[in-house]
């Protein structure tokens, strides 16, 4: 990981196990349209948001209640010159205890300011981690996207173009 990789952190009252289970429930916080398994080592899933973003992701490291690392094996963006940005990057979820609470640190290893998608991706990840995933952890209900259900301003703009 480098200082340039996008990182965001949340702190919650729930246990590390509850946070881990929420992270692996990708349909509950990122997209209702995930296809495939999202909980165990070597599971692979497909993500898509309309015709704007598609990705094939594999779980390459899973340490129960501590860490989950995804590898983006394939990626397509409709809105970038290099449609394959993200390919080879590693979204990483690290779970630890801090001051009697549970900390979730999300780092998208490889996602940096040199990527054309950086601002849109930063805003999207911030929403999905700080808002949707946090709500799923705290209340049992997140705010994932789906066709016709954009969750960020950029998704709304891109859905119209």
CSV table of C-alpha atoms in Angstrom, one decimal:
chain,number,residue,atom,x,y,z
A,1,UNK,CA,0.0,0.0,0.0
A,2,UNK,CA,1.2,3.5,-0.7
A,3,UNK,CA,0.1,6.8,0.8
A,4,UNK,CA,-1.4,7.6,-2.6
A,5,UNK,CA,-3.9,4.6,-2.5
A,6,UNK,CA,-7.4,5.7,-1.7
A,7,UNK,CA,-8.3,4.9,1.9
A,8,UNK,CA,-11.4,5.6,4.1
A,9,UNK,CA,-12.1,4.4,7.7
A,10,UNK,CA,-15.2,3.9,9.8
A,11,UNK,CA,-15.6,3.2,13.5
A,12,UNK,CA,-18.6,1.3,14.8
A,13,UNK,CA,-19.9,-0.2,18.0
A,14,UNK,CA,-20.5,-3.6,16.5
A,15,UNK,CA,-18.1,-6.6,16.8
A,16,UNK,CA,-15.4,-7.5,14.4
A,17,UNK,CA,-17.5,-10.5,13.4
A,18,UNK,CA,-20.5,-8.4,12.6
A,19,UNK,CA,-18.3,-6.0,10.5
A,20,UNK,CA,-16.7,-9.0,8.7
A,21,UNK,CA,-20.2,-10.5,7.9
A,22,UNK,CA,-21.4,-7.1,6.6
A,23,UNK,CA,-18.4,-6.7,4.3
A,24,UNK,CA,-18.9,-10.1,2.8
A,25,UNK,CA,-22.6,-9.3,2.2
A,26,UNK,CA,-21.6,-7.3,-0.9
A,27,UNK,CA,-25.2,-7.3,-2.2
A,28,UNK,CA,-26.3,-5.6,1.0
A,29,UNK,CA,-24.1,-2.5,0.6
A,30,UNK,CA,-22.5,-2.2,-2.9
A,31,UNK,CA,-24.9,-3.6,-5.5
A,32,UNK,CA,-28.0,-5.8,-5.5
A,33,UNK,CA,-26.9,-7.2,-8.8
A,34,UNK,CA,-23.7,-9.0,-7.7
A,35,UNK,CA,-23.5,-12.4,-9.4
A,36,UNK,CA,-21.4,-15.1,-7.7
A,37,UNK,CA,-20.1,-15.8,-4.2
A,38,UNK,CA,-18.6,-13.1,-1.9
A,39,UNK,CA,-17.6,-14.8,1.3
A,40,UNK,CA,-14.7,-17.2,1.1
A,41,UNK,CA,-11.2,-17.4,-0.3
A,42,UNK,CA,-11.2,-17.9,-4.1
A,43,UNK,CA,-14.8,-16.9,-4.4
A,44,UNK,CA,-15.4,-14.8,-7.5
A,45,UNK,CA,-18.2,-12.4,-8.4
A,46,UNK,CA,-19.3,-10.1,-11.1
A,47,UNK,CA,-20.3,-6.5,-10.4
A,48,UNK,CA,-22.1,-4.2,-12.8
A,49,UNK,CA,-23.9,-0.9,-12.7
A,50,UNK,CA,-26.0,-0.5,-15.8
A,51,UNK,CA,-23.6,-0.3,-18.8
A,52,UNK,CA,-21.4,2.2,-16.9
A,53,UNK,CA,-19.2,-0.1,-14.8
A,54,UNK,CA,-18.5,-3.9,-14.9
A,55,UNK,CA,-15.9,-5.8,-12.9
A,56,UNK,CA,-14.9,-9.4,-12.2
A,57,UNK,CA,-13.5,-9.7,-8.7
A,58,UNK,CA,-11.9,-12.6,-6.8
A,59,UNK,CA,-11.3,-12.9,-3.1
A,60,UNK,CA,-7.6,-13.5,-2.8
A,61,UNK,CA,-7.1,-13.2,1.0
A,62,UNK,CA,-9.6,-13.9,3.7
A,63,UNK,CA,-8.7,-13.8,7.4
A,64,UNK,CA,-12.0,-14.3,9.4
A,65,UNK,CA,-13.0,-11.2,11.3
A,66,UNK,CA,-9.7,-9.4,10.3
A,67,UNK,CA,-9.1,-8.9,6.6
A,68,UNK,CA,-10.5,-9.4,3.2
A,69,UNK,CA,-8.6,-8.6,-0.1
A,70,UNK,CA,-10.3,-8.6,-3.5
A,71,UNK,CA,-8.4,-8.7,-6.8
A,72,UNK,CA,-10.0,-6.9,-9.7
A,73,UNK,CA,-9.4,-9.4,-12.5
A,74,UNK,CA,-11.3,-7.6,-15.2
A,75,UNK,CA,-12.8,-4.1,-15.3
A,76,UNK,CA,-14.7,-1.9,-17.7
A,77,UNK,CA,-15.6,1.7,-17.3
A,78,UNK,CA,-17.8,3.5,-19.9
A,79,UNK,CA,-16.5,6.9,-18.8
A,80,UNK,CA,-12.7,6.6,-19.0
A,81,UNK,CA,-10.3,6.6,-21.9
A,82,UNK,CA,-8.6,3.5,-20.4
A,83,UNK,CA,-11.7,1.3,-19.9
A,84,UNK,CA,-9.7,-1.2,-17.9
A,85,UNK,CA,-8.7,1.0,-15.0
A,86,UNK,CA,-8.9,-1.0,-11.8
A,87,UNK,CA,-7.7,-4.2,-13.5
A,88,UNK,CA,-5.1,-5.6,-11.1
A,89,UNK,CA,-6.0,-3.4,-8.2
A,90,UNK,CA,-6.9,-4.7,-4.8
A,91,UNK,CA,-9.7,-3.3,-2.7
A,92,UNK,CA,-8.8,-4.3,0.9
A,93,UNK,CA,-10.9,-4.4,4.1
A,94,UNK,CA,-9.0,-4.4,7.4
A,95,UNK,CA,-10.9,-4.9,10.6
A,96,UNK,CA,-9.4,-4.1,14.0
A,97,UNK,CA,-10.3,-2.9,17.5
A,98,UNK,CA,-9.7,0.7,18.4
A,99,UNK,CA,-10.7,2.4,21.7
A,100,UNK,CA,-13.4,-0.2,22.5
A,101,UNK,CA,-14.9,0.0,19.0
A,102,UNK,CA,-14.4,-1.8,15.7
A,103,UNK,CA,-12.5,0.0,13.0
A,104,UNK,CA,-12.9,-0.9,9.4
A,105,UNK,CA,-10.2,0.5,7.1
A,106,UNK,CA,-10.9,0.3,3.4
A,107,UNK,CA,-8.0,0.8,1.1
A,108,UNK,CA,-8.3,0.4,-2.7
A,109,UNK,CA,-4.6,-0.6,-3.3
A,110,UNK,CA,-3.7,0.8,-6.7
A,111,UNK,CA,-6.4,3.4,-7.0
A,112,UNK,CA,-4.6,6.7,-7.0
A,113,UNK,CA,-4.9,10.2,-8.4
A,114,UNK,CA,-3.2,9.2,-11.6
A,115,UNK,CA,-6.4,7.2,-12.6
A,116,UNK,CA,-8.9,9.1,-14.7
A,117,UNK,CA,-11.7,7.7,-12.6
A,118,UNK,CA,-10.1,8.8,-9.3
A,119,UNK,CA,-12.6,11.5,-8.3
A,120,UNK,CA,-15.6,9.5,-9.3
A,121,UNK,CA,-14.3,6.3,-7.7
A,122,UNK,CA,-13.2,8.1,-4.5
A,123,UNK,CA,-16.7,9.6,-4.2
A,124,UNK,CA,-18.4,6.3,-4.9
A,125,UNK,CA,-16.2,4.3,-2.4
A,126,UNK,CA,-16.7,7.0,0.2
A,127,UNK,CA,-20.4,6.7,-0.2
A,128,UNK,CA,-20.5,2.9,-0.2
A,129,UNK,CA,-18.1,2.6,2.8
A,130,UNK,CA,-19.1,5.6,5.0
A,131,UNK,CA,-22.8,5.5,4.2
A,132,UNK,CA,-24.1,2.2,2.8
A,133,UNK,CA,-21.8,-0.3,4.5
A,134,UNK,CA,-21.8,1.6,7.8
A,135,UNK,CA,-25.7,1.5,7.7
A,136,UNK,CA,-25.6,-2.2,7.0
A,137,UNK,CA,-23.3,-2.8,9.9
A,138,UNK,CA,-25.3,-0.6,12.3
A,139,UNK,CA,-28.9,-1.2,11.2
A,140,UNK,CA,-28.8,-4.3,9.1
A,141,UNK,CA,-29.9,-2.4,6.0
A,142,UNK,CA,-27.4,-0.8,3.5
A,143,UNK,CA,-28.1,1.3,0.4
A,144,UNK,CA,-26.6,-0.7,-2.5
A,145,UNK,CA,-27.1,0.4,-6.1
A,146,UNK,CA,-29.0,-1.5,-8.8
A,147,UNK,CA,-30.2,-0.7,-12.3
A,148,UNK,CA,-32.4,2.3,-12.0
A,149,UNK,CA,-31.2,2.9,-8.4
A,150,UNK,CA,-28.2,5.2,-8.6
A,151,UNK,CA,-26.8,6.0,-5.1
A,152,UNK,CA,-24.2,8.7,-5.8
A,153,UNK,CA,-24.4,12.0,-7.7
A,154,UNK,CA,-21.9,10.7,-10.3
A,155,UNK,CA,-24.0,7.5,-10.8
A,156,UNK,CA,-27.0,9.7,-11.4
A,157,UNK,CA,-25.1,11.9,-13.9
A,158,UNK,CA,-23.6,8.9,-15.7
A,159,UNK,CA,-26.9,7.1,-15.9
A,160,UNK,CA,-28.3,10.0,-17.9
A,161,UNK,CA,-25.5,10.2,-20.4
